[in-house]
PDB file of C-alpha atoms in Angstrom:
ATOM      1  CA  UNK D   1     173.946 124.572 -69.928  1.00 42.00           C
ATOM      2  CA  UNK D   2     175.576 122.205 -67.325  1.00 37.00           C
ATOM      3  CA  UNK D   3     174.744 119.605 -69.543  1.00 42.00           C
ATOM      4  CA  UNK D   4     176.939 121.365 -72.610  1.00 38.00           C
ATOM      5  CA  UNK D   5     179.840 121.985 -70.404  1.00 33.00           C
ATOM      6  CA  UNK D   6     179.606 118.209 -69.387  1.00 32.00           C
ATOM      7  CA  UNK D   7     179.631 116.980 -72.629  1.00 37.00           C
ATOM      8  CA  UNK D   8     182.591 120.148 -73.662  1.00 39.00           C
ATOM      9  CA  UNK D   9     184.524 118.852 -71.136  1.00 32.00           C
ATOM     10  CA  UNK D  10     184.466 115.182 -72.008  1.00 34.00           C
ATOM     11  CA  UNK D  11     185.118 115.969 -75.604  1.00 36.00           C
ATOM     12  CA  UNK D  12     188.280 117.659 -74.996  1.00 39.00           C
ATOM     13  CA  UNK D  13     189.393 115.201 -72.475  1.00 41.00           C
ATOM     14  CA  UNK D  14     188.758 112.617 -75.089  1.00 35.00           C
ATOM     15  CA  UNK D  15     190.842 114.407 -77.235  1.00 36.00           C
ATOM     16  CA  UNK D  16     193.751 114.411 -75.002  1.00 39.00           C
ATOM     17  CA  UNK D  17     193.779 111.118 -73.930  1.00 35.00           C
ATOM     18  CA  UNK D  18     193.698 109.857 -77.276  1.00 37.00           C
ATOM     19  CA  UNK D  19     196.374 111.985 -78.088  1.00 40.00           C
ATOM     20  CA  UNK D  20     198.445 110.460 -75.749  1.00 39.00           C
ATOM     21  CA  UNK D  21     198.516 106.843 -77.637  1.00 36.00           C
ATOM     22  CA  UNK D  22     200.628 106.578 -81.132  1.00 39.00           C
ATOM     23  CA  UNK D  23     198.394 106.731 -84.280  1.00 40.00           C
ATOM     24  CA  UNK D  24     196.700 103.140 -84.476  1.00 42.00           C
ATOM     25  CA  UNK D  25     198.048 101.513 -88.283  1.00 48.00           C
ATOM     26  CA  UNK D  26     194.890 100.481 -90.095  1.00 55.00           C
ATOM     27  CA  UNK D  27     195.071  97.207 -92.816  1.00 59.00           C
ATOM     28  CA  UNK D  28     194.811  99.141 -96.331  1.00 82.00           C
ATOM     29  CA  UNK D  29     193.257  98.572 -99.258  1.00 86.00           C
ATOM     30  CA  UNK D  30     194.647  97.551-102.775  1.00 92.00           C
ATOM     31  CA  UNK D  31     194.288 100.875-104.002  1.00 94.00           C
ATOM     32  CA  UNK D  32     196.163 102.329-100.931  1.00 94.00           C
ATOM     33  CA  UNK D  33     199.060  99.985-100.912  1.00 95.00           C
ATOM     34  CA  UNK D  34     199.792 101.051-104.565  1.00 96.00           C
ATOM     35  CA  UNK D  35     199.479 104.471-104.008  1.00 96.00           C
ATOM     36  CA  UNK D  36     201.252 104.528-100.958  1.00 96.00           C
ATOM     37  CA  UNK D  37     204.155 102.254-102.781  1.00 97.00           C
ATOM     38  CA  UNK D  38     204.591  99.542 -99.656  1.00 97.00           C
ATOM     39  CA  UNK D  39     203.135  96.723 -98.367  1.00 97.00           C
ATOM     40  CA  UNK D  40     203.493  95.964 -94.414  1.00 96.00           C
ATOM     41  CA  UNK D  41     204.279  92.044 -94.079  1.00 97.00           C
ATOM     42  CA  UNK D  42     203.421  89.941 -91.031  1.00 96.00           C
ATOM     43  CA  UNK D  43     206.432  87.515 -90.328  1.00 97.00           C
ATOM     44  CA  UNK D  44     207.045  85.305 -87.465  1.00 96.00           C
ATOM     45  CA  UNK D  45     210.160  86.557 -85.128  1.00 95.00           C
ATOM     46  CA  UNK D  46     213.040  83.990 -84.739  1.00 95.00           C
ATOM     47  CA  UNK D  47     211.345  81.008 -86.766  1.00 96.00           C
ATOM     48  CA  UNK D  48     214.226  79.821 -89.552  1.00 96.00           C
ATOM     49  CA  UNK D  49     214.320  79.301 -92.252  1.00 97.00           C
ATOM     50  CA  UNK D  50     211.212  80.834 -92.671  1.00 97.00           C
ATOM     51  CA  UNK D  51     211.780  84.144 -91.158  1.00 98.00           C
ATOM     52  CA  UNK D  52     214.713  85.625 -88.958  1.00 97.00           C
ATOM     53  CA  UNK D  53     217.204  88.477 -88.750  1.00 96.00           C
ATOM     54  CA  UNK D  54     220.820  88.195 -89.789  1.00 94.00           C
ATOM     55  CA  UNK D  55     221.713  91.294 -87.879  1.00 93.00           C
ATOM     56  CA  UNK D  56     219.772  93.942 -89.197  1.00 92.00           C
ATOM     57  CA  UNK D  57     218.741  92.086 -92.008  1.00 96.00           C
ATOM     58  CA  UNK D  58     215.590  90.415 -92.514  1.00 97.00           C
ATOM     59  CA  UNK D  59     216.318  86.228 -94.196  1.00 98.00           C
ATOM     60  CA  UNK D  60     214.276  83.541 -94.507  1.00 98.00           C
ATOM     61  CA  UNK D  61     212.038  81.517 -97.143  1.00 98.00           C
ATOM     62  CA  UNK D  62     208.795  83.602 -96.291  1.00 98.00           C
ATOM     63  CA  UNK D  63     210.954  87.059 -96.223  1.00 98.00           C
ATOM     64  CA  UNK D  64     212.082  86.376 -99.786  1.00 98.00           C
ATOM     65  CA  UNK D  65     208.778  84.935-100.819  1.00 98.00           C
ATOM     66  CA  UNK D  66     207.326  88.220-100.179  1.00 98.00           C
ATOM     67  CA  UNK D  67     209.714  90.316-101.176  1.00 98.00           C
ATOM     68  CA  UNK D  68     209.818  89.278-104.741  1.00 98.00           C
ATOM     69  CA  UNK D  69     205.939  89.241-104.856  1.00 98.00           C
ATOM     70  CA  UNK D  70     206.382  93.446-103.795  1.00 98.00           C
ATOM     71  CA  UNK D  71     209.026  93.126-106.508  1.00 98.00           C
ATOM     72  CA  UNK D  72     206.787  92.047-108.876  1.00 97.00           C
ATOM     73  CA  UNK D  73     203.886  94.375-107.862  1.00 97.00           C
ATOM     74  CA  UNK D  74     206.575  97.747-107.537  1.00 98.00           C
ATOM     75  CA  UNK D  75     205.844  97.790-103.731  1.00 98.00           C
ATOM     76  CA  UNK D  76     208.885  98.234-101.156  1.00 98.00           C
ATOM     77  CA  UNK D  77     208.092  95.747 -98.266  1.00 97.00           C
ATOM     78  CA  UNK D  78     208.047  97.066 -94.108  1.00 96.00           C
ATOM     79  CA  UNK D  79     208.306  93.908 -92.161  1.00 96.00           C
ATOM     80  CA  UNK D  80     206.109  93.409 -89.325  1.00 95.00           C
ATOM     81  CA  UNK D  81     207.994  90.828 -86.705  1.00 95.00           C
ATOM     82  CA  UNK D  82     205.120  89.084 -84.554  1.00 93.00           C
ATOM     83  CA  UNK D  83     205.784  86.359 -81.843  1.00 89.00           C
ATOM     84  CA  UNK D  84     203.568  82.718 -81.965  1.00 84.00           C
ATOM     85  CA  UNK D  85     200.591  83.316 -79.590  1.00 78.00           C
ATOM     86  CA  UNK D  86     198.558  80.505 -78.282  1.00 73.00           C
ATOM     87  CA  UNK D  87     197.034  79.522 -81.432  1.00 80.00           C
ATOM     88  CA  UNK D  88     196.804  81.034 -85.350  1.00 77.00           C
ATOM     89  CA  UNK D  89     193.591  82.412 -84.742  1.00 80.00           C
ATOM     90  CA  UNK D  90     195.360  84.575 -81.956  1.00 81.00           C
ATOM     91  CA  UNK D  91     198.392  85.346 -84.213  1.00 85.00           C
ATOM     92  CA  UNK D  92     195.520  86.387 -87.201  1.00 83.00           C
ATOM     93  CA  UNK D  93     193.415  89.044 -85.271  1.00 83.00           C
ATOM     94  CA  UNK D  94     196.789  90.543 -83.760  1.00 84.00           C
ATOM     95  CA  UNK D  95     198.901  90.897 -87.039  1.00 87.00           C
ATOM     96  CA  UNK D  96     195.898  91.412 -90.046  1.00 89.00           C
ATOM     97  CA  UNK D  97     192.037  92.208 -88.176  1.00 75.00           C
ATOM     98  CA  UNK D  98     192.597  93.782 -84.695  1.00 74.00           C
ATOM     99  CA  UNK D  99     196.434  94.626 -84.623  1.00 66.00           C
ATOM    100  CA  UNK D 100     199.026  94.281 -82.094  1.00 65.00           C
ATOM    101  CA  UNK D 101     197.608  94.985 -78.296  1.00 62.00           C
ATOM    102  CA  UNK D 102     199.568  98.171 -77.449  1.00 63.00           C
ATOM    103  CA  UNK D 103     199.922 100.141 -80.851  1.00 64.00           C
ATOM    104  CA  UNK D 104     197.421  98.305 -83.038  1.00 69.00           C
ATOM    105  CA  UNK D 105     199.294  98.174 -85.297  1.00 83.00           C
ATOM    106  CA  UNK D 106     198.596  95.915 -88.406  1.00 90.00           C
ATOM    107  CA  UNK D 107     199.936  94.094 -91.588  1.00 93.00           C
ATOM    108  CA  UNK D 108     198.488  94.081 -94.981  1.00 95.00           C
ATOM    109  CA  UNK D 109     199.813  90.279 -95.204  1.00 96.00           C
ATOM    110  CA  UNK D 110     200.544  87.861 -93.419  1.00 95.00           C
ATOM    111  CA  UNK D 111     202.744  84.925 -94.757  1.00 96.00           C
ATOM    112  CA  UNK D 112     202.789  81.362 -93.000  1.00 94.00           C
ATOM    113  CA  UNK D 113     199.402  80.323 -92.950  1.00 92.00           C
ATOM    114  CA  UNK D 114     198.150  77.150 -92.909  1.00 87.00           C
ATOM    115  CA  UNK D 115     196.121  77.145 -96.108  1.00 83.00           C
ATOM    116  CA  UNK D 116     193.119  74.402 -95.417  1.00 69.00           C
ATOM    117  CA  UNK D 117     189.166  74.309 -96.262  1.00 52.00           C
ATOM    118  CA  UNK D 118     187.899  73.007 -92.761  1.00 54.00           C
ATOM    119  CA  UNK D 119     190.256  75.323 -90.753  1.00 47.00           C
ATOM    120  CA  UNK D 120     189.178  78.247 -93.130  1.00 45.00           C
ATOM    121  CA  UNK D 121     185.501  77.987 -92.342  1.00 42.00           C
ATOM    122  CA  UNK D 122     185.513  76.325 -88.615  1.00 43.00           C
ATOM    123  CA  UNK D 123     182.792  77.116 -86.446  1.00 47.00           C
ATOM    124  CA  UNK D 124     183.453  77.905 -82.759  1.00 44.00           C
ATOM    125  CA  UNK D 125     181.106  76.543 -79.638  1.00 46.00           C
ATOM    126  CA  UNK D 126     178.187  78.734 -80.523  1.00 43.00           C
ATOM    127  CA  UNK D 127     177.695  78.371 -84.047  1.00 43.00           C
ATOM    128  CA  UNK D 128     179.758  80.790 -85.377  1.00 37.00           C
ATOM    129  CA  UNK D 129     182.678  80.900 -88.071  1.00 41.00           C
ATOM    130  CA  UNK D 130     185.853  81.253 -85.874  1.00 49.00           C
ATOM    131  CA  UNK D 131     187.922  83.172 -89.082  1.00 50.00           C
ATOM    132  CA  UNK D 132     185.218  85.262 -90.474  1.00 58.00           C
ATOM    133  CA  UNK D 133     187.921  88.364 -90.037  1.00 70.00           C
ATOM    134  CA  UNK D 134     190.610  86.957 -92.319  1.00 77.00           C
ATOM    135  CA  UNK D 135     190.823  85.540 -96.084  1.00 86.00           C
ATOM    136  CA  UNK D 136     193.432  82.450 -96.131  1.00 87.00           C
ATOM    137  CA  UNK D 137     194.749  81.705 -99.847  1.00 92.00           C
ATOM    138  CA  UNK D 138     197.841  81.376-102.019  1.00 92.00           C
ATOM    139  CA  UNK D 139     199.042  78.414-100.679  1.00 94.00           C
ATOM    140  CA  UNK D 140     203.119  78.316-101.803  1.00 95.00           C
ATOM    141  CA  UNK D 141     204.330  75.263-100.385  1.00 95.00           C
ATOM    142  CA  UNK D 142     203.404  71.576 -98.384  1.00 95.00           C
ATOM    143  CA  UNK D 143     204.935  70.898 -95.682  1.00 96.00           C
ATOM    144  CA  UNK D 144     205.062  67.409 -94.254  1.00 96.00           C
ATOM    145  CA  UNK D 145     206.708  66.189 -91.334  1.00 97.00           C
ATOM    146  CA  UNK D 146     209.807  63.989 -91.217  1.00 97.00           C
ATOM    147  CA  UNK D 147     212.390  61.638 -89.126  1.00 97.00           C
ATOM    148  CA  UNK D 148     215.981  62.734 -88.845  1.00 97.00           C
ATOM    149  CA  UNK D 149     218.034  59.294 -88.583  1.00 97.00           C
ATOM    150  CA  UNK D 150     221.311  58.825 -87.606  1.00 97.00           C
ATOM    151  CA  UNK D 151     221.313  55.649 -89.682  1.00 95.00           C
ATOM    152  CA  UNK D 152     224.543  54.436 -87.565  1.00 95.00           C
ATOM    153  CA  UNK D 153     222.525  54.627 -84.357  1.00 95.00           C
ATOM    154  CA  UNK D 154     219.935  53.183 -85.851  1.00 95.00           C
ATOM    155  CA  UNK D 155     221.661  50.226 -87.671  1.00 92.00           C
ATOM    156  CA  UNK D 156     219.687  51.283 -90.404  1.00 90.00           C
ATOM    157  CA  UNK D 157     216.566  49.942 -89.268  1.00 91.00           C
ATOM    158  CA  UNK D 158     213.895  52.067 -90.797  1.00 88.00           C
ATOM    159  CA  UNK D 159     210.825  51.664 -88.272  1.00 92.00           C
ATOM    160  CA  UNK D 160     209.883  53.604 -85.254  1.00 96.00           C
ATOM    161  CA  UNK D 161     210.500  50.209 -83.439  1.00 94.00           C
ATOM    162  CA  UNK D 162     214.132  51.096 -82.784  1.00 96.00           C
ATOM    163  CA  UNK D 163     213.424  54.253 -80.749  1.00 97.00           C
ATOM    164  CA  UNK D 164     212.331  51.333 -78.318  1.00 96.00           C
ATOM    165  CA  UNK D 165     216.072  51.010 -77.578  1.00 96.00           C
ATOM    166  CA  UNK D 166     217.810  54.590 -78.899  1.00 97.00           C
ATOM    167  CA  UNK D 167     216.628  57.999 -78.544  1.00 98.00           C
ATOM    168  CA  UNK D 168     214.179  60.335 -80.360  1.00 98.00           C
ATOM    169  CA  UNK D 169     214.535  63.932 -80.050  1.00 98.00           C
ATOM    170  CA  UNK D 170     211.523  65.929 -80.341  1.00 98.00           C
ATOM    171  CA  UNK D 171     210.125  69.952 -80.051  1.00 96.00           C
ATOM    172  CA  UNK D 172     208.395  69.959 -76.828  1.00 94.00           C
ATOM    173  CA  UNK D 173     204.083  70.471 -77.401  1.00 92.00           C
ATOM    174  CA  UNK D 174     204.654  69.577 -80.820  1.00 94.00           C
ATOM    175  CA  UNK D 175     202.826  67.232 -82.894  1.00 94.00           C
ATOM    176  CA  UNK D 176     205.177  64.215 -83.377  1.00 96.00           C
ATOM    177  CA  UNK D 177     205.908  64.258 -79.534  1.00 96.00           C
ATOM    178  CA  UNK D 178     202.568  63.679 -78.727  1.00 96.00           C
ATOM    179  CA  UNK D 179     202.402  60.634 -81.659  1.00 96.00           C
ATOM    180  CA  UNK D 180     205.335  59.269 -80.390  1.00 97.00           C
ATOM    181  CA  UNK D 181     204.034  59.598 -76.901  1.00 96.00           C
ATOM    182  CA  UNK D 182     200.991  57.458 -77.619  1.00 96.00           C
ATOM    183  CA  UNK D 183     201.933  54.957 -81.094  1.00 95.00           C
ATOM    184  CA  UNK D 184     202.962  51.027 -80.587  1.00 94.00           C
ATOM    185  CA  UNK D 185     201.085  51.321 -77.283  1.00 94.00           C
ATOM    186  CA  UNK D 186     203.555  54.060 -75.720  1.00 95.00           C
ATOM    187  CA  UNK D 187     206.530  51.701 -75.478  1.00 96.00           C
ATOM    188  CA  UNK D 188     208.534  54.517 -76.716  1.00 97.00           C
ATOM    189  CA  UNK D 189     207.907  57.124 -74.454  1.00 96.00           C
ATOM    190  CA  UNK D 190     210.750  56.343 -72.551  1.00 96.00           C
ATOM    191  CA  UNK D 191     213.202  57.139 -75.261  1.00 97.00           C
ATOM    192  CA  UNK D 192     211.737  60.326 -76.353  1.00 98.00           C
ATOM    193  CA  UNK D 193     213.435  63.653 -75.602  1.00 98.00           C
ATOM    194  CA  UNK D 194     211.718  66.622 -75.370  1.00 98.00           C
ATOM    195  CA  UNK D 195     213.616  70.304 -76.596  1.00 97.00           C
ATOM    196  CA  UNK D 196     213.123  73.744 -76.245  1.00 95.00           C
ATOM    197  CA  UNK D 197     212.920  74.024 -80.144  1.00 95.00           C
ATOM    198  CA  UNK D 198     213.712  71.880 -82.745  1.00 97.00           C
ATOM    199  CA  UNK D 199     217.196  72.967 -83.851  1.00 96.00           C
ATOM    200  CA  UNK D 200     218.518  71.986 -79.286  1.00 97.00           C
ATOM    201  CA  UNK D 201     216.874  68.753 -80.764  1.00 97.00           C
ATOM    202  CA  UNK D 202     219.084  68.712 -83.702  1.00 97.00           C
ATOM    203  CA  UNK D 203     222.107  69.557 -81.369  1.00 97.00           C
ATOM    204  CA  UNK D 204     221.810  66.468 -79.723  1.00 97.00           C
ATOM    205  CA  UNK D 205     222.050  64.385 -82.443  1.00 97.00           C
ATOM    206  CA  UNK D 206     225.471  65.825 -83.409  1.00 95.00           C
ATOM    207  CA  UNK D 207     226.422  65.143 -80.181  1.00 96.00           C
ATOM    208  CA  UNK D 208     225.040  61.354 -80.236  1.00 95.00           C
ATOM    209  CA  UNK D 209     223.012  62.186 -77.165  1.00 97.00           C
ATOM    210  CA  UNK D 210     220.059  60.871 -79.455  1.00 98.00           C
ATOM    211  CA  UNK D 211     219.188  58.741 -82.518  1.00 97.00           C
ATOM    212  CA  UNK D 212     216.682  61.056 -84.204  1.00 98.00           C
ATOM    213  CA  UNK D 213     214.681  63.883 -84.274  1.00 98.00           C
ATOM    214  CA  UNK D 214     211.241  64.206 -85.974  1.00 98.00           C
ATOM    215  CA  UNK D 215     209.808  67.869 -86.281  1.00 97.00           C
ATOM    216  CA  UNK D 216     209.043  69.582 -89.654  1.00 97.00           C
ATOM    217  CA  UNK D 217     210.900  68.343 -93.070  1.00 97.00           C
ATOM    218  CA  UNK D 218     211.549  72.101 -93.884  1.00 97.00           C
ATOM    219  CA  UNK D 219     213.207  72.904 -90.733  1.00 97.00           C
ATOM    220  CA  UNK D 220     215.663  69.517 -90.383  1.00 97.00           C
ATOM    221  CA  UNK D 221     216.729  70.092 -93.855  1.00 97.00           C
ATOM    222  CA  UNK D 222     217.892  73.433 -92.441  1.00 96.00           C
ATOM    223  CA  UNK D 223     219.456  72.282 -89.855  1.00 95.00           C
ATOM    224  CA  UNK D 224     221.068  69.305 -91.134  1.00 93.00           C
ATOM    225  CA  UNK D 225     222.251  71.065 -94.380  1.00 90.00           C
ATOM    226  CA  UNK D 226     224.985  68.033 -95.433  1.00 89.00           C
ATOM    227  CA  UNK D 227     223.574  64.611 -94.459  1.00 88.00           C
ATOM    228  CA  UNK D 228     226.062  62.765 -95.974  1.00 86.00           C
ATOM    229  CA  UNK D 229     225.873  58.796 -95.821  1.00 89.00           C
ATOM    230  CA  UNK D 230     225.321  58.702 -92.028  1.00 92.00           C
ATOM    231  CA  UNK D 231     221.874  60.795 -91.892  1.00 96.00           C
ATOM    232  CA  UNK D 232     218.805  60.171 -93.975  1.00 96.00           C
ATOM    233  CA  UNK D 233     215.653  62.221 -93.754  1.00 96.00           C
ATOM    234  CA  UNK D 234     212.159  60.049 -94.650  1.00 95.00           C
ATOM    235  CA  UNK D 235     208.770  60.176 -93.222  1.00 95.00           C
ATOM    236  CA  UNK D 236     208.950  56.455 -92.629  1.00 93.00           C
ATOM    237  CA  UNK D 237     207.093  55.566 -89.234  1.00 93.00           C
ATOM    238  CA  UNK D 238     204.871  58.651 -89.280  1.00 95.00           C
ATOM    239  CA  UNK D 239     202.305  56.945 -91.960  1.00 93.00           C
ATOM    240  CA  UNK D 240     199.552  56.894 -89.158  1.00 94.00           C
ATOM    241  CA  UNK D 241     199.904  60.490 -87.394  1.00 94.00           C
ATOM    242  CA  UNK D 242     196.851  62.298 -87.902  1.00 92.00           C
ATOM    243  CA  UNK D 243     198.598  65.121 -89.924  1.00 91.00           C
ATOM    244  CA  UNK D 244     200.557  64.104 -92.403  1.00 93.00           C
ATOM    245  CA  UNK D 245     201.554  67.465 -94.658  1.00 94.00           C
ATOM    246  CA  UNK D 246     199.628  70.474 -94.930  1.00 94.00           C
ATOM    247  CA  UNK D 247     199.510  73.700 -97.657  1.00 94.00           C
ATOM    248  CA  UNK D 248     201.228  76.778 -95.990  1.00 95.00           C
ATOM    249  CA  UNK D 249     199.872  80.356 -97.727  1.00 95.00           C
ATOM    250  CA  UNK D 250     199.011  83.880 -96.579  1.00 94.00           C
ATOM    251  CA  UNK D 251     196.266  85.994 -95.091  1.00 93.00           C
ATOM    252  CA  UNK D 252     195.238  89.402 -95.478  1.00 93.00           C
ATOM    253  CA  UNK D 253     191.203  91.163 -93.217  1.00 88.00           C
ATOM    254  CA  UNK D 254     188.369  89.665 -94.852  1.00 83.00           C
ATOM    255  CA  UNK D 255     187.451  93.256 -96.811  1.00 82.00           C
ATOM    256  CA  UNK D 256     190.470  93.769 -99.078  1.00 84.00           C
ATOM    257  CA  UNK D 257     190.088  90.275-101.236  1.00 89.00           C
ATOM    258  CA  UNK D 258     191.723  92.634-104.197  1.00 93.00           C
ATOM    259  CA  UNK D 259     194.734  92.409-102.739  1.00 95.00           C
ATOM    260  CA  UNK D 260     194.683  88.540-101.852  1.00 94.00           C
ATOM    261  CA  UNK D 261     193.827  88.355-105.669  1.00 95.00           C
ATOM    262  CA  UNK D 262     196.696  90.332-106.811  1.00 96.00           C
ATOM    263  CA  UNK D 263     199.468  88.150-104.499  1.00 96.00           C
ATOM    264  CA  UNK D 264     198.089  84.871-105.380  1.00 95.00           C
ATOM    265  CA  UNK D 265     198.695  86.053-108.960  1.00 96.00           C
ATOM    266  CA  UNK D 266     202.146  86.399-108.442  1.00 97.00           C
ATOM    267  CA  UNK D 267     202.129  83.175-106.163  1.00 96.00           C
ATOM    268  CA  UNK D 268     201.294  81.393-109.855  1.00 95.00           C
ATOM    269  CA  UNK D 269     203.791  83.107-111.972  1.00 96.00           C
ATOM    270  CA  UNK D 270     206.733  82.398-109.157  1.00 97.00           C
ATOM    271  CA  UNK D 271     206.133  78.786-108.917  1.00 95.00           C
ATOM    272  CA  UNK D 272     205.446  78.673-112.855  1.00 95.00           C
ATOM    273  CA  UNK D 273     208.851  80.256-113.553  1.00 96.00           C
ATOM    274  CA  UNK D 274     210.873  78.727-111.078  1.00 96.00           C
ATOM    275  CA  UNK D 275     211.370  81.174-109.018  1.00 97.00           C
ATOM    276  CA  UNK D 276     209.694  79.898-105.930  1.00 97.00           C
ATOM    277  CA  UNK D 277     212.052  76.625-106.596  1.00 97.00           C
ATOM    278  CA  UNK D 278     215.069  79.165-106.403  1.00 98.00           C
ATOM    279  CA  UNK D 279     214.375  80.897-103.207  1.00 98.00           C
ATOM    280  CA  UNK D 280     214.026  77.320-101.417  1.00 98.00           C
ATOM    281  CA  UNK D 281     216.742  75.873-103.125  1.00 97.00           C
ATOM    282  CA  UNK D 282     218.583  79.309-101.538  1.00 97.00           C
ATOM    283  CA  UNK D 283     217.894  77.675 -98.009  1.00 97.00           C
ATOM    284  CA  UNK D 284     218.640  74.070 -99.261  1.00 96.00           C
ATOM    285  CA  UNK D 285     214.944  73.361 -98.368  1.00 97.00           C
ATOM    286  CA  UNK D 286     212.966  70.926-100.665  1.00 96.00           C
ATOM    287  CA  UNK D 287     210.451  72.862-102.321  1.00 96.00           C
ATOM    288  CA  UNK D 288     207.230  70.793-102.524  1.00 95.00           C
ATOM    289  CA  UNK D 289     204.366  72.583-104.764  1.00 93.00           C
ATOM    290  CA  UNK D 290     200.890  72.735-102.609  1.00 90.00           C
ATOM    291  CA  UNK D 291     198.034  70.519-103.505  1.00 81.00           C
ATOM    292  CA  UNK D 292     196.641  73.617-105.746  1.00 76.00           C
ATOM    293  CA  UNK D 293     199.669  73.651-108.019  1.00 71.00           C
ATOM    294  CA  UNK D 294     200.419  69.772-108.128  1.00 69.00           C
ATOM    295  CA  UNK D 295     196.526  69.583-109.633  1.00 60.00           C
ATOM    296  CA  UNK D 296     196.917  72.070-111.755  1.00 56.00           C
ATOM    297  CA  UNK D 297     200.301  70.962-113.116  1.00 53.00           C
TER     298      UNK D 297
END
C-alpha cells in the first residue's frame, strides 16, 4: 500500500514538474514536414552574408538558399537562429539531434555545413564515430579562402613577403591568423592584426590602418562590394595553408535520410538552372559549384 502511494505520488509530481517546462520540439520526419506544410531551418545568428536579420527580416545566401528549396517542395520555412558554439559538432547536436539546452528545441535542417568524407565519419578518442547523430550532404557551394590587397599599399607586390613591412588584418582564432603566425619562419607576425570579426578587419583597411586582410573569399567579397583598381582579391600566398577550400552543405538527425534526399534534389535542380548562381550573384558573392557538381558537370 505504502509502496502504491509512493509510486502515486511520484507520478503526479512527475507530471507537474514536467508541466512546468515548454513542450520540447522534436526533428520530424519527411512525411510530417509535408503534412504539417513547414520546415524549421537552423541558421547561424549575425554571420553575413550567409545569414542575418535586416530588421525583422531574415537575409542572407543560406536564408534564400533554403527558402527557395521550401519553395520548391510547397513548405513555408520557420527559421531557427543558433549562435557558433565551440566547435560544429557542438552546433549539430544543439540545432538537429539533441536541441537547444533550455527548450530543446530542434531544426529539421541545418544549412552551413562543412560537407567533407573524413569529418563525416571521424572517430573520437575511444573508437567511436564522433557524428553518428547527423547526415551531412548537399554540398551547394566551395569556399576557399582569400587575401584582400590594397594593391597601393602593397606596391603591387603579390607575395606574402610584403606583410614583412605593411600590415595584415586578420579574424582573431581563425585559420589564416594562425598560417600567417607561423609561414616564412614567423617573420610576419609582427605585422599581423588580429579583429574581433572579419568585417573590424575590413574597416581598417578603408582606413589604411592595414594593407590586407585574409579571412574567407565569400565574406571579403561582401564586404568589399566595389574593388575598383586599388583592391584585388586572390588567394596568392595561401598555396601552402593546410586548408585550402572546402564544400559547405546541410545536415538534418541521422533517421530522417528521406528528407536529406528530397533537399539535395532540389540542391541539383537550383544549381542546374541557375538559380543558385542568382541568389549569390544577389549578394555579389562568387558562386563556386562544390566538388560534387564541378565532376558531374
Amino acid at each position: 500500500m505504502i509502496n502504491r502511494l509512493f509510486r502515486g505520488y511520484f507520478i503526479a509530481g512527475l507530471v507537474c514538474l514536467l508541466g512546468a517546462f515548454p513542450a520540447i520540439s522534436m526533428a520530424r520526419s519527411f512525411d510530417d514536414i509535408m503534412e504539417s506544410g513547414f520546415i524549421t531551418v537552423a541558421v547561424y545568428n549575425d554571420f553575413p552574408p550567409y545569414s542575418f536579420q535586416d530588421g525583422d527580416t531574415p537575409r542572407g545566401i543560406d536564408v534564400d538558399v533554403a527558402a527557395q528549396i521550401a519553395k520548391q517542395l510547397n513548405l513555408d520555412v520557420r527559421w531557427m537562429w543558433i549562435t557558433a558554439d565551440e566547435n560544429l559538432e557542438d552546433d549539430m547536436r544543439n540545432a538537429i539531434w539533441k536541441g537547444h539546452i533550455i527548450t530543446r528545441q530542434k531544426a529539421d535542417l541545418m544549412m552551413r555545413v562543412p560537407y567533407d568524407h573524413k569529418f563525416s565519419y571521424a572517430i573520437d578518442g575511444y573508437g567511436l564515430p564522433k557524428n553518428e547523430m547527423v547526415v551531412m550532404f548537399g554540398p551547394y557551394h566551395r569556399e576557399s579562402w582569400a587575401i584582400l590587397k590594397d594593391t597601393k599599399k602593397t606596391n603591387n607586390i603579390d607575395t606574402l613577403a610584403i606583410f614583412q613591412y605593411e600590415k595584415i588584418a586578420v579574424e582573431i582564432d581563425s585559420l589564416p591568423s594562425f598560417f600567417l603566425g607561423a609561414t616564412i619562419g614567423g617573420r610576419l607576425r609582427d605585422n599581423i592584426v588580429h579583429s574581433e570579426n572579419i568585417y573590424k578587419a575590413i574597416d581598417l583597411l578603408n582606413e589604411q590602418s592595414v594593407a590586407a586582410v585574409s579571412g574567407m573569399r565569400s565574406q571579403l567579397e561582401w564586404g568589399m562590394p566595389e574593388l575598383g583598381s586599388r583592391y584585388t582579391i586572390n588567394a596568392t600566398g595561401l598555396a601552402a595553408i593546410s586548408i585550402k577550400s572546402w564544400d559547405i552543405g546541410m545536415a538534418v538527425q541521422q533517421d530522417f535520410r528521406q528528407l536529406a534526399y528530397a533537399v539535395e534534389d532540389q540542391v541539383t535542380l537550383m544549381v542546374d538552372n541557375g538559380q543558385m548562381q542568382t541568389i549569390f550573384d544577389n549578394y555579389k558573392v562568387t558562386f563556386e559549384p562544390s566538388s560534387l557538381y564541378q565532376e558531374s558537370h
